PDB file of C-alpha atoms in Angstrom:
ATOM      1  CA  UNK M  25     -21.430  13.909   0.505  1.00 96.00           C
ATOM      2  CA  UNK M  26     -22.989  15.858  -1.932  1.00 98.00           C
ATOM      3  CA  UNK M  27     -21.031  19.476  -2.917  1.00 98.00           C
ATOM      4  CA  UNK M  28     -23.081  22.394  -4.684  1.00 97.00           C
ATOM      5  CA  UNK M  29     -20.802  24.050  -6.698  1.00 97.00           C
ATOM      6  CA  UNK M  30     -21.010  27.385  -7.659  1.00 96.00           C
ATOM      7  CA  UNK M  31     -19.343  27.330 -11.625  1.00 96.00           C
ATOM      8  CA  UNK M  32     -18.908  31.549 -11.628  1.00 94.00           C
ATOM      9  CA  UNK M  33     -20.246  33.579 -14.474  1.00 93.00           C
ATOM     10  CA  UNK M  34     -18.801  33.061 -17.743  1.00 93.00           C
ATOM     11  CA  UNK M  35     -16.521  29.678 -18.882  1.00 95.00           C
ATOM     12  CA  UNK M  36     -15.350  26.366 -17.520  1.00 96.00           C
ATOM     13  CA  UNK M  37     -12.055  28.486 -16.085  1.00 96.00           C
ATOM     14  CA  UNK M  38     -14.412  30.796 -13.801  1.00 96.00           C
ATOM     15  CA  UNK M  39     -14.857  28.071 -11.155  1.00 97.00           C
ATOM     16  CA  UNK M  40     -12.686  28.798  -8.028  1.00 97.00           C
ATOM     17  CA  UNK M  41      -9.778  26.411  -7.158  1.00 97.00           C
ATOM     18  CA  UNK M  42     -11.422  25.470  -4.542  1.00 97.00           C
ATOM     19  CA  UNK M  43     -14.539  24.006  -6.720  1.00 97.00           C
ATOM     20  CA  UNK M  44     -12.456  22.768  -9.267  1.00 97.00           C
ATOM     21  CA  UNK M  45     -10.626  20.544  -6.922  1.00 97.00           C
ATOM     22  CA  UNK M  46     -14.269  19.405  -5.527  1.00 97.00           C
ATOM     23  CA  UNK M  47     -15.409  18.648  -8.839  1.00 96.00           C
ATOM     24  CA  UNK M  48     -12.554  17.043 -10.009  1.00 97.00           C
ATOM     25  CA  UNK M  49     -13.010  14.896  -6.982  1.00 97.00           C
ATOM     26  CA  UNK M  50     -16.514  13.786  -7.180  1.00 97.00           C
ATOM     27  CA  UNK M  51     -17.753  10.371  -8.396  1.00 97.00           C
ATOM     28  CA  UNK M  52     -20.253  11.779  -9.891  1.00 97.00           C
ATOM     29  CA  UNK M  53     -21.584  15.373 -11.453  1.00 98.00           C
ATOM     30  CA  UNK M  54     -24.486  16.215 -11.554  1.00 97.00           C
ATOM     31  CA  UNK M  55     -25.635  20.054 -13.095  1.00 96.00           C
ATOM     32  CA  UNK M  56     -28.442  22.222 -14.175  1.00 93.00           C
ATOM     33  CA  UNK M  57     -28.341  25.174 -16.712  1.00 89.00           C
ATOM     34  CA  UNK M  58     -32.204  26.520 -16.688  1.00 84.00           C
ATOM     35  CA  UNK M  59     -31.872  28.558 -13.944  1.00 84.00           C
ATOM     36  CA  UNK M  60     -28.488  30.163 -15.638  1.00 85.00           C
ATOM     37  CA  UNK M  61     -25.518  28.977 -17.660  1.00 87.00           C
ATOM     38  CA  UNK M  62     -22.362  29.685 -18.766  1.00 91.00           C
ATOM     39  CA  UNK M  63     -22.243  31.980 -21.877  1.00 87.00           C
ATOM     40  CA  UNK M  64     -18.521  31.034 -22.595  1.00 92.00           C
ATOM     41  CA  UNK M  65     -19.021  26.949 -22.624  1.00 94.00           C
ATOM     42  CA  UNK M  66     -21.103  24.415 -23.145  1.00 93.00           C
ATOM     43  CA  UNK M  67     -20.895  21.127 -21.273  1.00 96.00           C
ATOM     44  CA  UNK M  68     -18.524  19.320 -23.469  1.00 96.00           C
ATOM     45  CA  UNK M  69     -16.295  22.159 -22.769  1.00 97.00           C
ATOM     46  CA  UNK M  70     -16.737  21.547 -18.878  1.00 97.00           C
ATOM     47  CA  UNK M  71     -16.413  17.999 -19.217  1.00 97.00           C
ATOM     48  CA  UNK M  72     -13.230  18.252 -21.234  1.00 97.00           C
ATOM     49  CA  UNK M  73     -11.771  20.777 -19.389  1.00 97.00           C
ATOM     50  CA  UNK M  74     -12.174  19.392 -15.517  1.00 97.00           C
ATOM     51  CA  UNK M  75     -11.970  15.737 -16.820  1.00 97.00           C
ATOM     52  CA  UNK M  76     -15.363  14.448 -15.634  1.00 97.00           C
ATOM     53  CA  UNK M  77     -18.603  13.456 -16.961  1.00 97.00           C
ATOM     54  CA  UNK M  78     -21.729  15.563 -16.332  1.00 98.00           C
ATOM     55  CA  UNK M  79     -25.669  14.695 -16.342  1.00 97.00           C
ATOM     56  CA  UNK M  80     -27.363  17.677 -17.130  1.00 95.00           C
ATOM     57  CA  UNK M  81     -30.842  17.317 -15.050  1.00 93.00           C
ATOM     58  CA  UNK M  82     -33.669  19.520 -16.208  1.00 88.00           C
ATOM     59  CA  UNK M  83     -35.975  21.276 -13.877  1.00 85.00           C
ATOM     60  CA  UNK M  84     -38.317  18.225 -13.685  1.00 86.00           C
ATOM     61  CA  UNK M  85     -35.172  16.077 -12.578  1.00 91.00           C
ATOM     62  CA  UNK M  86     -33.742  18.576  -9.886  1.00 92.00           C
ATOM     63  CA  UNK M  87     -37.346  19.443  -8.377  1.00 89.00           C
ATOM     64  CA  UNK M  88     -39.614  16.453  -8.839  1.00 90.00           C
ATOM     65  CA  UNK M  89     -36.858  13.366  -9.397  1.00 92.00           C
ATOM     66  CA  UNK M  90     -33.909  14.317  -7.469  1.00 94.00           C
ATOM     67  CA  UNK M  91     -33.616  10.440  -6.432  1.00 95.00           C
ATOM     68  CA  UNK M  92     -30.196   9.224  -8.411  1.00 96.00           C
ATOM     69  CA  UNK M  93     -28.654  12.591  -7.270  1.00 97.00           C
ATOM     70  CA  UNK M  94     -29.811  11.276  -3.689  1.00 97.00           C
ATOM     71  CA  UNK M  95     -28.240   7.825  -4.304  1.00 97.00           C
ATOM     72  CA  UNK M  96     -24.882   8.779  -6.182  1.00 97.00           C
ATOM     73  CA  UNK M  97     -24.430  10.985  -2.813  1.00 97.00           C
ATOM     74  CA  UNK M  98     -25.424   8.518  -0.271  1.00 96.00           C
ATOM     75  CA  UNK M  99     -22.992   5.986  -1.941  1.00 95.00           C
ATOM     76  CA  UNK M 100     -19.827   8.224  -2.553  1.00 96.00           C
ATOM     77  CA  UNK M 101     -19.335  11.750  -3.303  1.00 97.00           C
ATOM     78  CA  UNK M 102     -21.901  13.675  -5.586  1.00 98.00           C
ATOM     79  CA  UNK M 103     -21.077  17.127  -6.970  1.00 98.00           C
ATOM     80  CA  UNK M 104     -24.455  19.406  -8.384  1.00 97.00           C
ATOM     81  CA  UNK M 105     -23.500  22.347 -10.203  1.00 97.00           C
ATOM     82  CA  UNK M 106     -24.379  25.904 -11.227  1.00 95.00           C
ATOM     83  CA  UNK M 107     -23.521  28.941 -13.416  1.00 93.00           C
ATOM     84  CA  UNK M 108     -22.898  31.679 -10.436  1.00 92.00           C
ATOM     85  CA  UNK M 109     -23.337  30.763  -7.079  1.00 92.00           C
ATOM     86  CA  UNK M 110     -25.622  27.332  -6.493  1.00 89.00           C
ATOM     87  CA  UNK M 111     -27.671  29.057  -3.215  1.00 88.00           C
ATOM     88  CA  UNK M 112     -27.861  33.059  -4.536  1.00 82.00           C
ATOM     89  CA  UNK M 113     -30.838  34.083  -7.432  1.00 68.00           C
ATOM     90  CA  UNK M 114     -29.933  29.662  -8.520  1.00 67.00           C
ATOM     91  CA  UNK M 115     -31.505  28.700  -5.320  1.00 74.00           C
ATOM     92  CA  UNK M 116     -31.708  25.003  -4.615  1.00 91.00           C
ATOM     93  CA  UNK M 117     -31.884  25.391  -1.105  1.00 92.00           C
ATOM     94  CA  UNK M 118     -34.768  22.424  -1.021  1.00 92.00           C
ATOM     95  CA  UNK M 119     -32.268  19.790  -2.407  1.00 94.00           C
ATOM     96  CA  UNK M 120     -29.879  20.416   0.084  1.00 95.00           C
ATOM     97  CA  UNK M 121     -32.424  20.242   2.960  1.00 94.00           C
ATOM     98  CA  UNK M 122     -33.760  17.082   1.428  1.00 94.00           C
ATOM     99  CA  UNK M 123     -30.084  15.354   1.487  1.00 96.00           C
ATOM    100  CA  UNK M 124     -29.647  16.496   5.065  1.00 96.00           C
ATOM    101  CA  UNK M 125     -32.545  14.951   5.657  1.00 96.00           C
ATOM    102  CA  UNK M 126     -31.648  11.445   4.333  1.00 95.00           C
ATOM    103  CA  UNK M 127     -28.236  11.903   6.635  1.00 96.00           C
ATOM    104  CA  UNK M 128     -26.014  13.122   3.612  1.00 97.00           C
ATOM    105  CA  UNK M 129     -23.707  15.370   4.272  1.00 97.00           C
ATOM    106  CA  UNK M 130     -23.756  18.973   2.141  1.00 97.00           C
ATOM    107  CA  UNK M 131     -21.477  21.556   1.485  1.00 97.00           C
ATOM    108  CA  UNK M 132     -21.296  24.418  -0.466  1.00 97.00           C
ATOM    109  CA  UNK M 133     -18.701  25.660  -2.673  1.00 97.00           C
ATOM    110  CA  UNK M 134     -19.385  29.454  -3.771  1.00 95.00           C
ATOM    111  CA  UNK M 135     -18.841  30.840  -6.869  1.00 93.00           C
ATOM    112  CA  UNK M 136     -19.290  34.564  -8.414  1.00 91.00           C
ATOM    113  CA  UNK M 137     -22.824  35.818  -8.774  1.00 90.00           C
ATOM    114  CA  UNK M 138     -23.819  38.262 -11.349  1.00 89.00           C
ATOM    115  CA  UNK M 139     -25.389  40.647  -8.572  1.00 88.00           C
ATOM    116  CA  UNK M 140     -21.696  40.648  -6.734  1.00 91.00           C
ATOM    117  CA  UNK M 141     -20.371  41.455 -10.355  1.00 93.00           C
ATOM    118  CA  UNK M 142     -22.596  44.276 -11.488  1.00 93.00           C
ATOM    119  CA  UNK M 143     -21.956  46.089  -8.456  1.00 95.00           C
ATOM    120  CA  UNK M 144     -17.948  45.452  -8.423  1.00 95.00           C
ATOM    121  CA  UNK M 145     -18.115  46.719 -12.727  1.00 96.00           C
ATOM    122  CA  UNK M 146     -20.990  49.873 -12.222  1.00 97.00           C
ATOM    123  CA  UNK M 147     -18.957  50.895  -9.289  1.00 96.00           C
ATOM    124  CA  UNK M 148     -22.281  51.473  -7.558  1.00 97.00           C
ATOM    125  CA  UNK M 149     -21.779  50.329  -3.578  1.00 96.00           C
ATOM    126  CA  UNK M 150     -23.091  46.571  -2.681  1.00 94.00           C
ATOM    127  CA  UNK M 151     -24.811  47.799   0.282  1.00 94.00           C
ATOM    128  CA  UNK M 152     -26.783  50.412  -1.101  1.00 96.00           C
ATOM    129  CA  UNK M 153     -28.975  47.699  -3.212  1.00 97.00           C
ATOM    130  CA  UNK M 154     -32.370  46.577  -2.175  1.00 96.00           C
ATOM    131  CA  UNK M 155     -34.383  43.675  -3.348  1.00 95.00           C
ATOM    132  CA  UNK M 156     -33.734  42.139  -6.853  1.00 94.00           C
ATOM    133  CA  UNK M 157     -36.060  41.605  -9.043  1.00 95.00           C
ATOM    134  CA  UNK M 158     -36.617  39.868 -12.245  1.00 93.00           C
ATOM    135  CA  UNK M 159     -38.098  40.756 -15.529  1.00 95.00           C
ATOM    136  CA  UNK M 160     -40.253  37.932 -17.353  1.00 92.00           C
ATOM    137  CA  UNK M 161     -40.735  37.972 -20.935  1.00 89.00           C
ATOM    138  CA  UNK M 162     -44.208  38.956 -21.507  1.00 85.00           C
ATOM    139  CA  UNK M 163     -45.827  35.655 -22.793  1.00 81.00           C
ATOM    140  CA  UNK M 164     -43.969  34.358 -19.649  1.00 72.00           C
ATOM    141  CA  UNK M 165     -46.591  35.975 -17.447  1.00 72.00           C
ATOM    142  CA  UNK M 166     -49.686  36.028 -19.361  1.00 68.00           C
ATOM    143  CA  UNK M 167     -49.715  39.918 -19.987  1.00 70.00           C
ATOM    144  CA  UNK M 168     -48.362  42.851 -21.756  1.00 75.00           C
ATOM    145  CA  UNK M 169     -45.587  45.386 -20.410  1.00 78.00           C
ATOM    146  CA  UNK M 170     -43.583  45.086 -16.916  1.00 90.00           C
ATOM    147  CA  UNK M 171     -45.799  42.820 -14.359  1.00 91.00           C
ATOM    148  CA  UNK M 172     -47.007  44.603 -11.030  1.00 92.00           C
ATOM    149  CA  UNK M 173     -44.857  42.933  -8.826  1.00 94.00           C
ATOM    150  CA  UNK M 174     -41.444  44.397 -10.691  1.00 95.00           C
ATOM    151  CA  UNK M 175     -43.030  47.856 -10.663  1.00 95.00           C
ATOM    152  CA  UNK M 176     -43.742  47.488  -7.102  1.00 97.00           C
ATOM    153  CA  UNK M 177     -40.489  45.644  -6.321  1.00 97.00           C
ATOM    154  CA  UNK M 178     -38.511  48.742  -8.344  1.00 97.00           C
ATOM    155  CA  UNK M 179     -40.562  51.527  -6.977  1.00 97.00           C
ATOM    156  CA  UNK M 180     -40.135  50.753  -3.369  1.00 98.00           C
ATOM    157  CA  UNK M 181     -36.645  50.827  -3.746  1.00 98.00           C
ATOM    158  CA  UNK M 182     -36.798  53.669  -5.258  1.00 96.00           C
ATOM    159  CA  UNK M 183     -38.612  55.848  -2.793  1.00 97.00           C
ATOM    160  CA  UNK M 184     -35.399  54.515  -0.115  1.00 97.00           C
ATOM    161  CA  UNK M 185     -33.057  55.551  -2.846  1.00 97.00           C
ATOM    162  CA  UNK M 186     -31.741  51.970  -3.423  1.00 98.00           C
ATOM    163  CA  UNK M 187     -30.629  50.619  -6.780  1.00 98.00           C
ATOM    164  CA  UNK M 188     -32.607  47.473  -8.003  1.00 97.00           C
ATOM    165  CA  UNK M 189     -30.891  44.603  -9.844  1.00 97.00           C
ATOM    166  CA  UNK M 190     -33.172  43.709 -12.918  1.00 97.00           C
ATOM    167  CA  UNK M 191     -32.728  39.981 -13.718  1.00 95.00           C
ATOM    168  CA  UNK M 192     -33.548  39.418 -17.614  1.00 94.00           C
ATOM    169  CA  UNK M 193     -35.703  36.136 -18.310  1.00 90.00           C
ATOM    170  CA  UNK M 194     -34.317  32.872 -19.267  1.00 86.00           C
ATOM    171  CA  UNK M 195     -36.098  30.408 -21.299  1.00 82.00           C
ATOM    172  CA  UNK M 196     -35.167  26.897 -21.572  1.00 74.00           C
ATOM    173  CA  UNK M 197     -37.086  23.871 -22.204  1.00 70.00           C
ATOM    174  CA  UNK M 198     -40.077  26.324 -22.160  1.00 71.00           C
ATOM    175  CA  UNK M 199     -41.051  28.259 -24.708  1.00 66.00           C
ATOM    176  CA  UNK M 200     -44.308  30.648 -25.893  1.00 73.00           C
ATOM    177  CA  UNK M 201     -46.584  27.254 -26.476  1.00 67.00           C
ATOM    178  CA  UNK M 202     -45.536  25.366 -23.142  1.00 70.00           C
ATOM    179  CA  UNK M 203     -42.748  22.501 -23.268  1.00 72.00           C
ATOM    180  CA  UNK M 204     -39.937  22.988 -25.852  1.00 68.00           C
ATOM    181  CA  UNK M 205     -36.660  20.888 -25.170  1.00 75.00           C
ATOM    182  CA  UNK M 206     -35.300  22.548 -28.362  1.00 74.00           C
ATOM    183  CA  UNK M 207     -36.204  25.964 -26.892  1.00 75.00           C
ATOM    184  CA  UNK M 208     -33.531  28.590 -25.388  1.00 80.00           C
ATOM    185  CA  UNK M 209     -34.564  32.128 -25.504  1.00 87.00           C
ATOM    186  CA  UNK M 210     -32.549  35.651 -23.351  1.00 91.00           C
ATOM    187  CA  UNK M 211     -34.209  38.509 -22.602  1.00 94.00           C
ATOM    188  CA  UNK M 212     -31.629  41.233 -24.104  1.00 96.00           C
ATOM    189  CA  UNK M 213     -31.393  44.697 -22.524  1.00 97.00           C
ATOM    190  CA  UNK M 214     -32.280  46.789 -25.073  1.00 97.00           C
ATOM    191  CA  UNK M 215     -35.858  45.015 -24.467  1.00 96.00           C
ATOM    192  CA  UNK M 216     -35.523  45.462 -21.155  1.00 96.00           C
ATOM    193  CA  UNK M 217     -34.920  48.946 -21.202  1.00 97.00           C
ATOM    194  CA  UNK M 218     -37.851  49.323 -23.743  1.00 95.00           C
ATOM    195  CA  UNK M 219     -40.282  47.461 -21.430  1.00 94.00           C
ATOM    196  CA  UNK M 220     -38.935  49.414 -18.609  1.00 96.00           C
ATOM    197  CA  UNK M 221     -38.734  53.243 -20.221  1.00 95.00           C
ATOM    198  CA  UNK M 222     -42.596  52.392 -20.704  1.00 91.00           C
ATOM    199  CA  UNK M 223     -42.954  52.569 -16.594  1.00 89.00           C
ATOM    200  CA  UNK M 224     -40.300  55.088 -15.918  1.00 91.00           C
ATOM    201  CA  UNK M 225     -39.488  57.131 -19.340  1.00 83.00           C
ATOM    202  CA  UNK M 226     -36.266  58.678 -19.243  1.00 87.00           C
ATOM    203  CA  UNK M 227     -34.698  57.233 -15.928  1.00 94.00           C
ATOM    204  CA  UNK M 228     -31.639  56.102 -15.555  1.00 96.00           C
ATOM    205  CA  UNK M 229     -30.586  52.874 -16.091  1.00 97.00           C
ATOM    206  CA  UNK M 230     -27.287  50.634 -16.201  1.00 98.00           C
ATOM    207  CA  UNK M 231     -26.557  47.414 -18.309  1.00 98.00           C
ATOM    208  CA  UNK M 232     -24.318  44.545 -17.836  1.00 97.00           C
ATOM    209  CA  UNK M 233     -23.828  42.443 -20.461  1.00 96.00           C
ATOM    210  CA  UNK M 234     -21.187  39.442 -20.236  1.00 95.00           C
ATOM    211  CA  UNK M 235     -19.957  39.771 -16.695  1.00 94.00           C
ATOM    212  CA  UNK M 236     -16.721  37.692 -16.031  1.00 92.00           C
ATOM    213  CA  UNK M 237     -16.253  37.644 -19.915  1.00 93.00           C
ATOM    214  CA  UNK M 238     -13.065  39.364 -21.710  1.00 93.00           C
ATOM    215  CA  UNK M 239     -15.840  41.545 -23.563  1.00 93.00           C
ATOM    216  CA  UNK M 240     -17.853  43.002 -20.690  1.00 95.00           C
ATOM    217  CA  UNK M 241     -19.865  45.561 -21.464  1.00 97.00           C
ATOM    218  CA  UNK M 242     -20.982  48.284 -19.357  1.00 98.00           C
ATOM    219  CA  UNK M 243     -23.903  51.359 -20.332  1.00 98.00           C
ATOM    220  CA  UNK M 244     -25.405  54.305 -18.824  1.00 98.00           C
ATOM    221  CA  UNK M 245     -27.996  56.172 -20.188  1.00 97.00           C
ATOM    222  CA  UNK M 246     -31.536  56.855 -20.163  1.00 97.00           C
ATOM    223  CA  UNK M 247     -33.818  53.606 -20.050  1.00 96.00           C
ATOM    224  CA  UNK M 248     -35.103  55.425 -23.812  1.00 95.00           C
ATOM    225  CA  UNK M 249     -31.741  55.432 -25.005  1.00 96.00           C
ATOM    226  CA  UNK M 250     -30.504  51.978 -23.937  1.00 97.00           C
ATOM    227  CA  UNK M 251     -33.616  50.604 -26.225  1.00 96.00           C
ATOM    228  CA  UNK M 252     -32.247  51.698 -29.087  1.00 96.00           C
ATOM    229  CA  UNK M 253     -29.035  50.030 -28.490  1.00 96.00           C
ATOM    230  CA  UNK M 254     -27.675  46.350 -29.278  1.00 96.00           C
ATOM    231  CA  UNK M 255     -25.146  45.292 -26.719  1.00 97.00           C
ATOM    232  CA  UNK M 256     -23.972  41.577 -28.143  1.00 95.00           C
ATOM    233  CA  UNK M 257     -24.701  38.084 -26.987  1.00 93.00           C
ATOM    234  CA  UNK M 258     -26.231  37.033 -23.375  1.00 92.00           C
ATOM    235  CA  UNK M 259     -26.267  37.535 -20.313  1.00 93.00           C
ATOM    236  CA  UNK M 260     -27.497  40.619 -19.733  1.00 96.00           C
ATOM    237  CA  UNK M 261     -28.797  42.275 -16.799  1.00 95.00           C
ATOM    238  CA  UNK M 262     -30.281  45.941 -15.569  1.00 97.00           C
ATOM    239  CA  UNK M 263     -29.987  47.829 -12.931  1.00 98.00           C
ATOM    240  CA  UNK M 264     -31.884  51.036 -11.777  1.00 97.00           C
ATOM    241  CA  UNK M 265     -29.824  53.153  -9.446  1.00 97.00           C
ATOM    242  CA  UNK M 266     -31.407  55.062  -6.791  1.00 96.00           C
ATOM    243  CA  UNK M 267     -30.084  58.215  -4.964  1.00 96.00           C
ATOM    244  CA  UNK M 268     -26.280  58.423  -6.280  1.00 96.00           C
ATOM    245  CA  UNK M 269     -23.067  59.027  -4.050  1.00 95.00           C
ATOM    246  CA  UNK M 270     -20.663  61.166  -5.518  1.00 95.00           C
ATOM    247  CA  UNK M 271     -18.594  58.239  -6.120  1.00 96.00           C
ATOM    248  CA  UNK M 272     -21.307  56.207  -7.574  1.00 97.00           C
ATOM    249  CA  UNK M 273     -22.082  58.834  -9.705  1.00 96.00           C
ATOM    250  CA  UNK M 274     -18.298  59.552 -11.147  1.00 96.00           C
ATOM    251  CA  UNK M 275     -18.459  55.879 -11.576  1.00 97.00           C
ATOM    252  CA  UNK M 276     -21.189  55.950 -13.730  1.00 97.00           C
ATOM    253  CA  UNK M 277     -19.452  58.867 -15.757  1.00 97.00           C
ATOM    254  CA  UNK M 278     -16.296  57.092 -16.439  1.00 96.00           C
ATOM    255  CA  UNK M 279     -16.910  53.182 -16.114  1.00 95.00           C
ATOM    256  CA  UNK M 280     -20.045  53.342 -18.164  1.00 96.00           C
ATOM    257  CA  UNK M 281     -19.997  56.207 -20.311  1.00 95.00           C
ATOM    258  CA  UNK M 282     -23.270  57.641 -18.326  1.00 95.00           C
ATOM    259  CA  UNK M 283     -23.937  61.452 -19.211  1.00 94.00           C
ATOM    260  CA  UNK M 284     -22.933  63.593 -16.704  1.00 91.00           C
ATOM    261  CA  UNK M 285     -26.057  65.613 -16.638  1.00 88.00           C
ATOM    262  CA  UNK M 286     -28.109  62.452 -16.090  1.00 88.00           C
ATOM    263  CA  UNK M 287     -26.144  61.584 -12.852  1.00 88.00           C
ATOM    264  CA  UNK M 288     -26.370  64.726 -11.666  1.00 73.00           C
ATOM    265  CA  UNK M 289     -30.370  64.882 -11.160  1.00 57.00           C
TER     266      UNK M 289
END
């Protein structure tokens, strides 16, 4: 068997009971933090916490040499973990297609995702979202300023009046000059906003910073404003609303300190 568990969004207590039994469980963990991690522990806290051992594989080891996560499941029971949910934005959907392939059974074992969060903390409705998009840092994608295919992805939702999740770039392993296993760099959302108020000026925008952490933070304000403000340690994320309900928009007002007169455009 091999079990993808879904770790939540902030420390080694955000798993659900469910995946902390399966982990707990497994003869052996396997887990990757490039995609995401856990702001609110490191791996020694995991390990100590849940009483297991983990081998933290890098994206080489999950995409290219997924062989003794193959074997450790063919043998017993392997568990392969994620910060949020292992199949939503952390997609490893290939892995688990390979194991079926080999006859090993899979399962999955959700967890909380940050898109599920920012819309449960903004107050603005899960089903009026369109597609997500995410933000590279600029050296990431070999230009300058917001690459075509978040404009386009943000501007199409847009024109249906949908709000966009902004995903803020992760670096790790990988920095400006190629390869860097010492390297581990998070896009903030003040730079966000900055790259994005140079597309959009004075729109409206949301941060999340720290979902599923005791110090959440949640801001509304122009994309202008929100790039002149420091809003603590990762992760953070964006989003752009589109058309507001009244109830979206009184959510803004008094969950995220939005000003009224911005909501009401």
């Amino acid at each position: 068997m091999l079990t993808f568990i879904g770790l939540g969004l902030y420390d080694e207590r955000s798993v659900t009971v469910e995946g902390r039994a399966a982990l707990r469980e497994a003869d052996r963990v396997f887990a990757e933090f490039y995609t995401s991690r856990l702001v609110g522990a490191d791996v020694s806290a995991l390990e100590a916490h849940h009483g297991v051992d983990i081998e933290v594989r890098d994206r080489a080891g999950v995409e290219r040499d997924p062989e003794p996560i193959f074997e450790a499941a063919a043998s017993g029971d392997a568990a392969f973990l994620t910060a949020g949910d292992t199949m939503i934005s952390t997609t490893h959907t290939d892995l688990r297609l390979r194991a079926e392939e080999r006859g090993i059974d899979t399962r999955v074992v959700h967890g909380v995702t940050a898109q599920s969060a920012a819309s449960s903390l903004t107050g603005l409705q899960n089903y009026r979202f369109g597609k997500a998009t995410t933000l590279p840092f600029p050296y990431a994608h070999g230009g300058d300023g917001v690459p075509a295919s978040v404009v386009e992805t943000i501007e199409a939702n847009r024109e249906r009046g949908l709000h966009t999740v902004v995903y803020l770039d992760i670096k790790v392993g990988t920095g400006p000059t190629g390869p860097d296993p010492d390297h581990e760099e998070y896009m903030t959302a003040d730079v966000a906003a900055g790259l994005l108020a140079e597309e959009w000026g004075d729109a409206l925008g949301v941060v999340v910073a720290r979902a599923g952490s005791p110090d959440a933070v949640v801001a509304a304000d122009r994309l202008s404003a929100l790039a002149d403000r420091e809003f603590g340690d990762p992760l953070h994320l964006l989003v752009i609303p589109g058309d507001l309900h009244h109830v979206e928009a009184d959510a803004l007002v008094g969950l995220a300190g939005a000003p009224e007169s911005l909501v009401g455009e």
